[in-house]
Amino acid sequence: MQPLTETDIRGAFINATADELEQMTIPGLHETIWNDREYLGWRDPQAARRGYIVLWMDDRPVGIVLRAAGGSLRPGIAAMCSFCHSPQPATQVRLFSAARAGDAGRNGNTIGSYICEDLACSILIRVAPPHLNPPSTIATRGQQLLERAQNFITDVMKTA
Ligand SMILES: [Zn+2]
């Protein structure tokens, strides 16, 4: 993905309240390897349930605040992240909800999706050994991951 500055990130959120924006913890961007990411996602060390995703849509950075559901899926069963489609232990996938943009979200209208708990799908699709995960496979999975994440954000932007 194209790099984001802290200013880009702070200006990108479409469903955050003023309090959420004020309290948001920005990750260490100097450590970020932008070429190996489809989206920037992170959990907030100051707010256990909160997570953030920022990605590029039509040359514009767009960000959403997510809220993790309490509890995890039943341990022992397999689960799948709806963004990267990686099968994982259920404890590593979590239901996140996002308030819709605008009045709909302020009135409590949310949408949910099962996503990797650490919001690090981009790392997950790159961890398999190279013989199982050649660059062409990573490119395809990355493109699909980005499209699914963009589709979710498009849904968040719909106000009805
Ligand atoms: Zn994932």
mmCIF file of C-alpha atoms and ligand atoms in Angstrom:
data_model
loop_
_atom_site.group_PDB
_atom_site.id
_atom_site.type_symbol
_atom_site.label_atom_id
_atom_site.label_comp_id
_atom_site.label_asym_id
_atom_site.label_seq_id
_atom_site.Cartn_x
_atom_site.Cartn_y
_atom_site.Cartn_z
ATOM 1 C CA MET A 1 0.000 0.000 0.000
ATOM 2 C CA GLN A 2 1.033 3.611 -0.361
ATOM 3 C CA PRO A 3 2.481 4.958 2.900
ATOM 4 C CA LEU A 4 0.294 6.961 5.251
ATOM 5 C CA THR A 5 1.378 9.820 7.476
ATOM 6 C CA GLU A 6 -0.050 10.427 10.934
ATOM 7 C CA THR A 7 -1.975 13.378 9.457
ATOM 8 C CA ASP A 8 -3.422 11.097 6.755
ATOM 9 C CA ILE A 9 -4.519 8.639 9.418
ATOM 10 C CA ARG A 10 -6.097 11.198 11.733
ATOM 11 C CA GLY A 11 -8.063 12.682 8.844
ATOM 12 C CA ALA A 12 -9.206 9.361 7.369
ATOM 13 C CA PHE A 13 -11.812 8.130 9.857
ATOM 14 C CA ILE A 14 -15.410 8.026 8.686
ATOM 15 C CA ASN A 15 -17.133 6.499 11.717
ATOM 16 C CA ALA A 16 -15.160 7.737 14.724
ATOM 17 C CA THR A 17 -16.565 9.939 17.453
ATOM 18 C CA ALA A 18 -14.581 12.988 18.556
ATOM 19 C CA ASP A 19 -13.636 11.129 21.748
ATOM 20 C CA GLU A 20 -12.429 8.101 19.813
ATOM 21 C CA LEU A 21 -10.269 10.275 17.558
ATOM 22 C CA GLU A 22 -8.829 12.081 20.529
ATOM 23 C CA GLN A 23 -7.989 8.872 22.387
ATOM 24 C CA MET A 24 -6.650 6.990 19.375
ATOM 25 C CA THR A 25 -3.146 5.553 19.710
ATOM 26 C CA ILE A 26 -1.216 5.798 16.428
ATOM 27 C CA PRO A 27 1.126 2.845 15.747
ATOM 28 C CA GLY A 28 4.855 3.270 15.111
ATOM 29 C CA LEU A 29 4.772 4.197 11.437
ATOM 30 C CA HIS A 30 8.561 4.274 11.024
ATOM 31 C CA GLU A 31 8.548 0.493 11.594
ATOM 32 C CA THR A 32 5.841 -0.173 9.053
ATOM 33 C CA ILE A 33 6.780 -2.015 5.872
ATOM 34 C CA TRP A 34 4.172 -0.506 3.562
ATOM 35 C CA ASN A 35 5.024 -2.697 0.584
ATOM 36 C CA ASP A 36 3.989 -5.767 2.551
ATOM 37 C CA ARG A 37 0.560 -4.499 3.545
ATOM 38 C CA GLU A 38 -2.862 -4.196 2.023
ATOM 39 C CA TYR A 39 -4.229 -2.165 4.923
ATOM 40 C CA LEU A 40 -2.943 -0.655 8.138
ATOM 41 C CA GLY A 41 -4.676 -2.333 11.066
ATOM 42 C CA TRP A 42 -3.980 -2.141 14.760
ATOM 43 C CA ARG A 43 -5.470 -2.690 18.193
ATOM 44 C CA ASP A 44 -5.401 0.096 20.740
ATOM 45 C CA PRO A 45 -3.197 -0.670 23.756
ATOM 46 C CA GLN A 46 -5.157 1.973 25.708
ATOM 47 C CA ALA A 47 -8.604 0.590 24.855
ATOM 48 C CA ALA A 48 -8.735 -3.199 24.903
ATOM 49 C CA ARG A 49 -11.808 -3.632 22.728
ATOM 50 C CA ARG A 50 -10.911 -1.055 20.094
ATOM 51 C CA GLY A 51 -9.253 -1.591 16.719
ATOM 52 C CA TYR A 52 -8.616 0.500 13.633
ATOM 53 C CA ILE A 53 -8.244 -0.151 9.919
ATOM 54 C CA VAL A 54 -7.024 2.414 7.390
ATOM 55 C CA LEU A 55 -6.653 1.704 3.704
ATOM 56 C CA TRP A 56 -6.611 3.486 0.365
ATOM 57 C CA MET A 57 -9.827 3.745 -1.651
ATOM 58 C CA ASP A 58 -9.637 5.654 -4.941
ATOM 59 C CA ASP A 59 -6.478 7.541 -3.895
ATOM 60 C CA ARG A 60 -8.014 8.570 -0.592
ATOM 61 C CA PRO A 61 -7.167 7.074 2.816
ATOM 62 C CA VAL A 62 -10.284 5.839 4.603
ATOM 63 C CA GLY A 63 -10.307 4.584 8.179
ATOM 64 C CA ILE A 64 -12.806 2.877 10.440
ATOM 65 C CA VAL A 65 -12.969 2.271 14.165
ATOM 66 C CA LEU A 66 -13.883 -1.273 15.133
ATOM 67 C CA ARG A 67 -15.129 -2.698 18.391
ATOM 68 C CA ALA A 68 -14.265 -6.295 19.305
ATOM 69 C CA ALA A 69 -17.044 -8.435 20.731
ATOM 70 C CA GLY A 70 -16.469 -9.762 24.228
ATOM 71 C CA GLY A 71 -15.351 -13.397 24.514
ATOM 72 C CA SER A 72 -13.982 -15.479 21.680
ATOM 73 C CA LEU A 73 -15.418 -18.165 19.534
ATOM 74 C CA ARG A 74 -15.468 -21.601 21.108
ATOM 75 C CA PRO A 75 -11.846 -22.826 21.400
ATOM 76 C CA GLY A 76 -11.007 -25.940 19.453
ATOM 77 C CA ILE A 77 -13.102 -25.184 16.419
ATOM 78 C CA ALA A 78 -11.583 -23.721 13.278
ATOM 79 C CA ALA A 79 -12.584 -20.270 12.147
ATOM 80 C CA MET A 80 -11.912 -18.147 9.121
ATOM 81 C CA CYS A 81 -11.164 -14.466 8.810
ATOM 82 C CA SER A 82 -13.599 -12.828 6.392
ATOM 83 C CA PHE A 83 -10.874 -10.520 5.032
ATOM 84 C CA CYS A 84 -7.877 -12.807 4.365
ATOM 85 C CA HIS A 85 -9.786 -16.133 4.356
ATOM 86 C CA SER A 86 -7.052 -17.742 6.443
ATOM 87 C CA PRO A 87 -8.324 -20.719 8.414
ATOM 88 C CA GLN A 88 -7.250 -20.258 12.005
ATOM 89 C CA PRO A 89 -7.888 -21.448 15.541
ATOM 90 C CA ALA A 90 -11.129 -19.842 16.688
ATOM 91 C CA THR A 91 -9.342 -17.910 19.409
ATOM 92 C CA GLN A 92 -7.459 -15.887 16.781
ATOM 93 C CA VAL A 93 -10.515 -14.650 14.927
ATOM 94 C CA ARG A 94 -12.913 -12.204 16.519
ATOM 95 C CA LEU A 95 -16.226 -10.595 15.728
ATOM 96 C CA PHE A 96 -15.685 -6.875 15.197
ATOM 97 C CA SER A 97 -18.440 -4.348 14.732
ATOM 98 C CA ALA A 98 -18.185 -0.974 13.066
ATOM 99 C CA ALA A 99 -20.623 1.881 13.540
ATOM 100 C CA ARG A 100 -21.937 3.060 10.200
ATOM 101 C CA ALA A 101 -20.841 6.494 9.053
ATOM 102 C CA GLY A 102 -22.993 9.516 9.872
ATOM 103 C CA ASP A 103 -26.320 9.583 11.675
ATOM 104 C CA ALA A 104 -26.933 5.868 11.165
ATOM 105 C CA GLY A 105 -23.900 5.013 13.276
ATOM 106 C CA ARG A 106 -24.722 7.615 15.898
ATOM 107 C CA ASN A 107 -28.131 5.964 16.168
ATOM 108 C CA GLY A 108 -26.509 2.616 16.916
ATOM 109 C CA ASN A 109 -26.511 1.072 13.446
ATOM 110 C CA THR A 110 -23.483 -1.215 13.164
ATOM 111 C CA ILE A 111 -22.227 -3.962 10.897
ATOM 112 C CA GLY A 112 -20.037 -6.837 11.960
ATOM 113 C CA SER A 113 -17.457 -9.165 10.498
ATOM 114 C CA TYR A 114 -15.130 -11.908 11.698
ATOM 115 C CA ILE A 115 -11.565 -10.632 11.273
ATOM 116 C CA CYS A 116 -8.118 -11.717 12.487
ATOM 117 C CA GLU A 117 -7.976 -10.656 16.131
ATOM 118 C CA ASP A 118 -4.722 -8.689 15.691
ATOM 119 C CA LEU A 119 -5.960 -7.044 12.456
ATOM 120 C CA ALA A 120 -2.760 -8.245 10.794
ATOM 121 C CA CYS A 121 -4.109 -10.198 7.809
ATOM 122 C CA SER A 122 -1.259 -8.877 5.653
ATOM 123 C CA ILE A 123 1.300 -10.584 7.865
ATOM 124 C CA LEU A 124 -0.677 -13.802 8.025
ATOM 125 C CA ILE A 125 -0.882 -14.257 4.255
ATOM 126 C CA ARG A 126 2.909 -13.875 4.067
ATOM 127 C CA VAL A 127 4.038 -16.214 6.862
ATOM 128 C CA ALA A 128 3.812 -19.565 5.053
ATOM 129 C CA PRO A 129 7.109 -20.973 3.731
ATOM 130 C CA PRO A 130 7.959 -19.832 0.175
ATOM 131 C CA HIS A 131 7.296 -23.223 -1.450
ATOM 132 C CA LEU A 132 3.721 -23.041 -0.166
ATOM 133 C CA ASN A 133 3.368 -19.336 -0.688
ATOM 134 C CA PRO A 134 5.106 -18.152 -3.879
ATOM 135 C CA PRO A 135 5.024 -14.420 -4.709
ATOM 136 C CA SER A 136 2.227 -14.921 -7.246
ATOM 137 C CA THR A 137 0.038 -16.527 -4.572
ATOM 138 C CA ILE A 138 0.741 -13.719 -2.142
ATOM 139 C CA ALA A 139 -0.118 -11.141 -4.814
ATOM 140 C CA THR A 140 -3.444 -12.842 -5.536
ATOM 141 C CA ARG A 141 -4.340 -13.262 -1.874
ATOM 142 C CA GLY A 142 -3.303 -9.673 -1.185
ATOM 143 C CA GLN A 143 -5.541 -8.350 -3.939
ATOM 144 C CA GLN A 144 -8.484 -10.396 -2.677
ATOM 145 C CA LEU A 145 -7.819 -9.296 0.887
ATOM 146 C CA LEU A 146 -7.799 -5.647 -0.153
ATOM 147 C CA GLU A 147 -11.044 -6.021 -2.108
ATOM 148 C CA ARG A 148 -12.824 -7.679 0.830
ATOM 149 C CA ALA A 149 -11.607 -5.013 3.249
ATOM 150 C CA GLN A 150 -12.675 -2.257 0.830
ATOM 151 C CA ASN A 151 -16.103 -3.885 0.440
ATOM 152 C CA PHE A 152 -16.557 -3.879 4.208
ATOM 153 C CA ILE A 153 -15.608 -0.193 4.403
ATOM 154 C CA THR A 154 -17.966 0.585 1.521
ATOM 155 C CA ASP A 155 -20.734 -1.018 3.602
ATOM 156 C CA VAL A 156 -19.750 1.094 6.609
ATOM 157 C CA MET A 157 -19.998 4.210 4.423
ATOM 158 C CA LYS A 158 -23.551 3.364 3.359
ATOM 159 C CA THR A 159 -25.759 5.258 5.711
ATOM 160 C CA ALA A 160 -28.891 3.154 5.347
HETATM 161 ZN ZN ZN B 1 -7.404 -12.007 8.385
#
